[in-house]
């Protein structure tokens, strides 16, 4: 019981976070090696798959560079400033509060993830992750240029409630790291009790599909229960067709990284009013000024 009542310092949380990220990266590379080896054996490893994988890691390091050079100090400052001036209470960092924070961070991620799919500005960066026509561990490292911006808006309420900023950082990272091994076709459906509670490779394959019934489904991070609660769950039934409906058909890292922002900029440039600019930015990515019906789910229509 001492573990559940003990308190943890910020240094302990940060150290564990770094250690977790390191070993998850090593494990992911191992699984990626297995995927590549399987394709070699089945003679299905093509130049495009290799190029796509290289591009995925280039986008990852581009985002890491942007985040650590330009955003990390701002991100940290916001969390600690909010904690100092606006936190309601100060919640001790114990095993119980860590578990609760992870659960709430996962819920926050669900809404953040849904936002990046169902708004033009969100999709302009998240489309990068979905634009690969393949599904393997390298896709987990495929990021867009603004992917480090939106999380703060959805997770800062946890700081206001009273969780330690370091713990919120850790919970955010854990939710993202959990999803890394989900990007694989090597693992089929897991036992029903697991599939009913947790996000799994099967659920996440659906999320990356452009099949009509799979589009904008399964936003979950760790717990698939959020999708079931909010009506966005879809089970994997037919073979998944990966990618976006308006494919970019390129493995050029520059084109992949900026294609979403480029498309959004083009749409905004055609706007005839402030309200149309607002629509381009904050309504679903398939919204157009002349549209009089409710926007349909889409991966990318313009």
Short mmCIF file of C-alpha atoms in Angstrom, two decimals:
data_model
loop_
_atom_site.label_atom_id
_atom_site.label_comp_id
_atom_site.label_asym_id
_atom_site.label_seq_id
_atom_site.Cartn_x
_atom_site.Cartn_y
_atom_site.Cartn_z
CA UNK A 1 0.00 0.00 0.00
CA UNK A 2 2.97 2.35 0.42
CA UNK A 3 3.20 2.72 -3.36
CA UNK A 4 -0.38 4.03 -3.57
CA UNK A 5 0.10 6.55 -0.77
CA UNK A 6 3.62 7.71 -1.69
CA UNK A 7 4.05 11.05 -3.44
CA UNK A 8 6.25 11.52 -6.51
CA UNK A 9 8.47 14.48 -7.32
CA UNK A 10 8.56 16.32 -10.64
CA UNK A 11 12.08 15.02 -11.28
CA UNK A 12 10.90 11.44 -10.80
CA UNK A 13 8.02 12.03 -13.23
CA UNK A 14 10.25 13.60 -15.90
CA UNK A 15 12.89 10.87 -15.53
CA UNK A 16 10.29 8.14 -15.90
CA UNK A 17 8.83 9.91 -18.93
CA UNK A 18 12.23 10.04 -20.67
CA UNK A 19 12.89 6.41 -19.85
CA UNK A 20 9.46 5.37 -21.13
CA UNK A 21 9.88 7.26 -24.41
CA UNK A 22 13.30 5.69 -24.97
CA UNK A 23 12.18 2.09 -24.49
CA UNK A 24 8.99 2.61 -26.46
CA UNK A 25 11.06 3.92 -29.37
CA UNK A 26 13.36 0.87 -29.19
CA UNK A 27 10.38 -1.50 -29.03
CA UNK A 28 8.75 0.28 -31.99
CA UNK A 29 11.88 -0.05 -34.09
CA UNK A 30 11.94 -3.75 -33.27
CA UNK A 31 8.34 -4.20 -34.41
CA UNK A 32 9.05 -2.14 -37.53
CA UNK A 33 11.96 -4.48 -38.31
CA UNK A 34 9.58 -7.45 -38.07
CA UNK A 35 7.16 -5.70 -40.45
CA UNK A 36 9.94 -5.01 -42.97
CA UNK A 37 11.22 -8.58 -42.67
CA UNK A 38 7.73 -9.94 -43.34
CA UNK A 39 7.46 -7.81 -46.48
CA UNK A 40 10.85 -9.04 -47.62
CA UNK A 41 9.75 -12.64 -47.19
CA UNK A 42 6.48 -12.02 -49.03
CA UNK A 43 8.25 -9.87 -51.65
CA UNK A 44 5.88 -6.96 -50.99
CA UNK A 45 8.47 -4.38 -49.97
CA UNK A 46 8.40 -1.69 -52.64
CA UNK A 47 10.36 1.49 -53.25
CA UNK A 48 7.28 3.55 -52.40
CA UNK A 49 6.88 1.82 -49.02
CA UNK A 50 10.53 2.50 -48.19
CA UNK A 51 10.25 6.12 -49.33
CA UNK A 52 7.07 6.57 -47.34
CA UNK A 53 8.74 5.19 -44.22
CA UNK A 54 11.73 7.50 -44.59
CA UNK A 55 9.39 10.46 -45.07
CA UNK A 56 7.48 9.52 -41.92
CA UNK A 57 10.59 9.78 -39.76
CA UNK A 58 11.64 13.03 -41.47
CA UNK A 59 8.29 14.60 -40.52
CA UNK A 60 8.78 13.31 -36.97
CA UNK A 61 12.15 14.98 -36.57
CA UNK A 62 10.82 18.15 -38.20
CA UNK A 63 8.10 18.37 -35.55
CA UNK A 64 10.56 17.52 -32.78
CA UNK A 65 12.76 20.36 -34.03
CA UNK A 66 9.84 22.82 -34.17
CA UNK A 67 8.61 21.79 -30.74
CA UNK A 68 11.90 21.91 -28.87
CA UNK A 69 13.20 25.04 -30.59
CA UNK A 70 10.06 27.15 -30.72
CA UNK A 71 7.27 25.64 -28.61
CA UNK A 72 8.57 23.78 -25.59
CA UNK A 73 9.40 26.86 -23.51
CA UNK A 74 6.00 28.42 -24.34
CA UNK A 75 4.20 25.15 -23.61
CA UNK A 76 5.90 24.76 -20.24
CA UNK A 77 5.41 28.40 -19.35
CA UNK A 78 1.67 28.21 -20.05
CA UNK A 79 1.19 25.14 -17.89
CA UNK A 80 3.18 26.46 -14.94
CA UNK A 81 1.68 29.95 -15.19
CA UNK A 82 -1.83 28.52 -15.24
CA UNK A 83 -0.93 26.26 -12.32
CA UNK A 84 0.40 29.19 -10.29
CA UNK A 85 -2.38 31.69 -10.99
CA UNK A 86 -5.49 29.68 -11.80
CA UNK A 87 -5.31 26.19 -10.30
CA UNK A 88 -8.31 25.50 -8.06
CA UNK A 89 -6.50 23.14 -5.71
CA UNK A 90 -3.14 21.39 -5.53
CA UNK A 91 -3.56 17.64 -6.06
CA UNK A 92 -0.74 15.55 -4.55
CA UNK A 93 1.00 13.34 -7.09
CA UNK A 94 0.29 9.81 -5.87
CA UNK A 95 -0.44 6.56 -7.69
CA UNK A 96 -4.17 7.32 -7.47
CA UNK A 97 -3.88 10.84 -8.85
CA UNK A 98 -1.55 9.61 -11.61
CA UNK A 99 -4.15 7.03 -12.68
CA UNK A 100 -6.91 9.65 -12.61
CA UNK A 101 -4.83 12.16 -14.56
CA UNK A 102 -4.06 9.56 -17.25
CA UNK A 103 -7.76 8.76 -17.57
CA UNK A 104 -8.70 12.44 -17.89
CA UNK A 105 -5.79 13.15 -20.26
CA UNK A 106 -7.08 10.33 -22.44
CA UNK A 107 -10.53 11.92 -22.48
CA UNK A 108 -8.96 15.29 -23.33
CA UNK A 109 -7.05 13.62 -26.15
CA UNK A 110 -10.29 12.17 -27.53
CA UNK A 111 -11.75 15.67 -27.94
CA UNK A 112 -8.47 17.09 -29.24
CA UNK A 113 -8.27 14.30 -31.79
CA UNK A 114 -11.88 14.85 -32.82
CA UNK A 115 -11.17 18.57 -33.21
CA UNK A 116 -8.26 17.88 -35.57
CA UNK A 117 -10.54 15.80 -37.78
CA UNK A 118 -13.62 17.97 -37.79
CA UNK A 119 -12.19 21.46 -38.25
CA UNK A 120 -10.31 22.87 -41.20
CA UNK A 121 -7.43 24.22 -39.12
CA UNK A 122 -7.10 20.97 -37.20
CA UNK A 123 -7.22 18.79 -40.29
CA UNK A 124 -4.63 20.98 -42.05
CA UNK A 125 -1.96 19.47 -39.79
CA UNK A 126 -3.49 16.09 -38.85
CA UNK A 127 -4.03 15.15 -42.49
CA UNK A 128 -0.27 14.57 -42.67
CA UNK A 129 -0.61 11.62 -40.31
CA UNK A 130 -3.46 10.13 -42.32
CA UNK A 131 -2.07 10.77 -45.78
CA UNK A 132 0.08 7.63 -45.92
CA UNK A 133 -1.53 4.88 -48.04
CA UNK A 134 0.32 2.33 -45.87
CA UNK A 135 -0.05 1.23 -42.26
CA UNK A 136 3.04 0.28 -40.29
CA UNK A 137 5.03 1.45 -37.28
CA UNK A 138 6.70 4.26 -39.22
CA UNK A 139 3.28 5.89 -39.73
CA UNK A 140 3.12 6.42 -35.96
CA UNK A 141 5.95 8.94 -36.43
CA UNK A 142 4.29 10.83 -39.29
CA UNK A 143 3.38 14.29 -37.95
CA UNK A 144 2.14 17.63 -39.26
CA UNK A 145 3.66 21.07 -38.56
CA UNK A 146 1.03 22.20 -36.00
CA UNK A 147 0.70 18.93 -34.10
CA UNK A 148 2.51 20.42 -31.10
CA UNK A 149 0.12 23.38 -30.84
CA UNK A 150 -3.38 22.04 -30.18
CA UNK A 151 -2.78 19.70 -27.21
CA UNK A 152 -2.20 22.55 -24.76
CA UNK A 153 -5.73 23.92 -25.23
CA UNK A 154 -7.32 20.58 -24.38
CA UNK A 155 -5.04 19.59 -21.50
CA UNK A 156 -4.65 22.89 -19.66
CA UNK A 157 -7.98 22.28 -17.83
CA UNK A 158 -6.22 19.43 -16.03
CA UNK A 159 -3.71 21.96 -14.69
CA UNK A 160 -6.54 24.28 -13.66
CA UNK A 161 -8.19 21.43 -11.75
CA UNK A 162 -4.98 21.03 -9.78
CA UNK A 163 -2.82 18.35 -11.32
CA UNK A 164 0.93 19.02 -11.32
CA UNK A 165 2.02 20.29 -14.78
CA UNK A 166 4.75 17.66 -14.87
CA UNK A 167 2.13 14.96 -14.35
CA UNK A 168 -0.03 16.41 -17.12
CA UNK A 169 2.99 16.32 -19.48
CA UNK A 170 3.58 12.71 -18.50
CA UNK A 171 -0.06 11.73 -19.01
CA UNK A 172 -0.12 13.38 -22.45
CA UNK A 173 3.05 11.56 -23.46
CA UNK A 174 1.75 8.22 -22.20
CA UNK A 175 -1.47 8.54 -24.21
CA UNK A 176 0.55 9.24 -27.37
CA UNK A 177 3.14 6.53 -26.69
CA UNK A 178 0.42 3.96 -26.13
CA UNK A 179 -0.77 4.51 -29.69
CA UNK A 180 2.61 3.88 -31.31
CA UNK A 181 2.40 0.06 -31.42
CA UNK A 182 -1.21 0.30 -32.62
CA UNK A 183 0.06 1.21 -36.09
CA UNK A 184 0.54 -2.34 -37.33
CA UNK A 185 -1.16 -5.05 -39.34
CA UNK A 186 0.84 -7.78 -37.59
CA UNK A 187 -1.62 -7.97 -34.70
CA UNK A 188 -5.18 -9.09 -35.43
CA UNK A 189 -8.15 -8.67 -33.15
CA UNK A 190 -7.46 -9.20 -29.47
CA UNK A 191 -9.77 -10.95 -26.95
CA UNK A 192 -13.19 -9.29 -26.67
CA UNK A 193 -12.66 -7.95 -23.11
CA UNK A 194 -9.58 -6.07 -24.36
CA UNK A 195 -11.25 -4.89 -27.57
CA UNK A 196 -14.26 -3.62 -25.62
CA UNK A 197 -12.26 -1.36 -23.27
CA UNK A 198 -8.95 -0.48 -24.89
CA UNK A 199 -7.88 0.98 -28.20
CA UNK A 200 -6.26 -1.81 -30.22
CA UNK A 201 -4.51 -2.20 -33.58
CA UNK A 202 -7.83 -3.34 -35.05
CA UNK A 203 -9.63 -0.22 -33.80
CA UNK A 204 -6.82 2.03 -34.99
CA UNK A 205 -6.70 0.45 -38.44
CA UNK A 206 -10.33 1.53 -38.78
CA UNK A 207 -9.34 5.05 -37.76
CA UNK A 208 -6.84 5.22 -40.64
CA UNK A 209 -9.27 3.90 -43.23
CA UNK A 210 -10.87 5.94 -45.98
CA UNK A 211 -13.65 3.41 -46.43
CA UNK A 212 -16.88 5.45 -46.07
CA UNK A 213 -17.96 3.69 -42.88
CA UNK A 214 -14.51 4.08 -41.29
CA UNK A 215 -13.99 7.81 -41.86
CA UNK A 216 -13.80 9.89 -38.66
CA UNK A 217 -14.21 6.91 -36.35
CA UNK A 218 -12.29 5.59 -33.35
CA UNK A 219 -10.61 8.76 -32.06
CA UNK A 220 -9.52 7.00 -28.85
CA UNK A 221 -6.07 7.21 -27.34
CA UNK A 222 -5.95 4.44 -24.74
CA UNK A 223 -9.61 3.70 -23.95
CA UNK A 224 -12.03 2.95 -26.79
CA UNK A 225 -14.88 3.52 -24.34
CA UNK A 226 -14.94 7.23 -25.24
CA UNK A 227 -15.87 6.41 -28.85
CA UNK A 228 -18.60 4.09 -27.66
CA UNK A 229 -19.91 6.76 -25.29
CA UNK A 230 -19.93 9.56 -27.88
CA UNK A 231 -21.09 7.60 -30.94
CA UNK A 232 -17.87 7.51 -32.96
CA UNK A 233 -17.02 3.81 -32.68
CA UNK A 234 -16.76 1.48 -35.67
CA UNK A 235 -15.61 -2.13 -35.65
CA UNK A 236 -13.13 -3.45 -38.20
CA UNK A 237 -15.14 -5.63 -40.55
CA UNK A 238 -14.02 -5.22 -44.14
CA UNK A 239 -10.42 -4.73 -45.31
CA UNK A 240 -9.16 -1.22 -44.56
CA UNK A 241 -8.23 1.10 -47.43
CA UNK A 242 -5.69 3.48 -45.88
CA UNK A 243 -5.09 7.16 -46.61
CA UNK A 244 -7.14 10.26 -47.47
CA UNK A 245 -9.73 10.54 -50.20
CA UNK A 246 -7.76 13.21 -52.05
CA UNK A 247 -4.38 11.47 -52.03
CA UNK A 248 -1.19 13.50 -52.34
CA UNK A 249 0.60 10.65 -54.19
CA UNK A 250 4.05 11.76 -53.10
CA UNK A 251 6.77 10.67 -50.71
CA UNK A 252 8.53 14.03 -50.89
CA UNK A 253 8.88 15.03 -47.20
CA UNK A 254 8.32 18.72 -47.95
CA UNK A 255 5.09 18.06 -49.88
CA UNK A 256 3.84 15.59 -47.27
CA UNK A 257 4.62 17.89 -44.35
CA UNK A 258 3.00 21.03 -45.76
CA UNK A 259 0.23 19.74 -48.05
CA UNK A 260 -2.51 20.27 -45.46
CA UNK A 261 -1.55 23.86 -44.69
CA UNK A 262 -1.16 24.52 -48.42
CA UNK A 263 -4.68 23.27 -49.13
CA UNK A 264 -6.13 25.26 -46.24
CA UNK A 265 -4.34 28.42 -47.36
CA UNK A 266 -5.77 27.95 -50.85
CA UNK A 267 -9.30 27.61 -49.45
CA UNK A 268 -8.93 30.67 -47.20
CA UNK A 269 -7.60 32.63 -50.17
CA UNK A 270 -10.84 31.96 -52.03
CA UNK A 271 -13.02 33.11 -49.13
CA UNK A 272 -15.22 36.14 -49.85
CA UNK A 273 -15.92 37.23 -46.28
CA UNK A 274 -14.81 36.95 -42.68
CA UNK A 275 -17.54 34.39 -42.05
CA UNK A 276 -16.23 32.27 -44.91
CA UNK A 277 -12.70 32.46 -43.50
CA UNK A 278 -14.13 31.32 -40.17
CA UNK A 279 -15.88 28.46 -41.94
CA UNK A 280 -12.67 27.35 -43.65
CA UNK A 281 -10.83 27.33 -40.33
CA UNK A 282 -13.36 25.96 -37.86
CA UNK A 283 -16.03 24.06 -39.78
CA UNK A 284 -15.38 20.52 -41.08
CA UNK A 285 -12.70 20.24 -43.78
CA UNK A 286 -15.27 19.44 -46.49
CA UNK A 287 -17.22 22.64 -45.81
CA UNK A 288 -17.73 25.08 -48.69
CA UNK A 289 -19.53 28.46 -48.65
CA UNK A 290 -22.26 27.23 -51.01
CA UNK A 291 -22.96 24.11 -48.95
CA UNK A 292 -26.47 24.17 -47.52
CA UNK A 293 -26.51 20.69 -46.04
CA UNK A 294 -24.80 19.25 -43.03
CA UNK A 295 -21.15 18.38 -43.85
CA UNK A 296 -20.52 14.68 -44.31
CA UNK A 297 -17.62 12.78 -42.76
CA UNK A 298 -14.57 13.06 -44.94
CA UNK A 299 -10.86 12.49 -45.07
CA UNK A 300 -10.27 15.40 -47.50
CA UNK A 301 -12.52 16.71 -50.22
CA UNK A 302 -10.74 19.88 -51.29
#
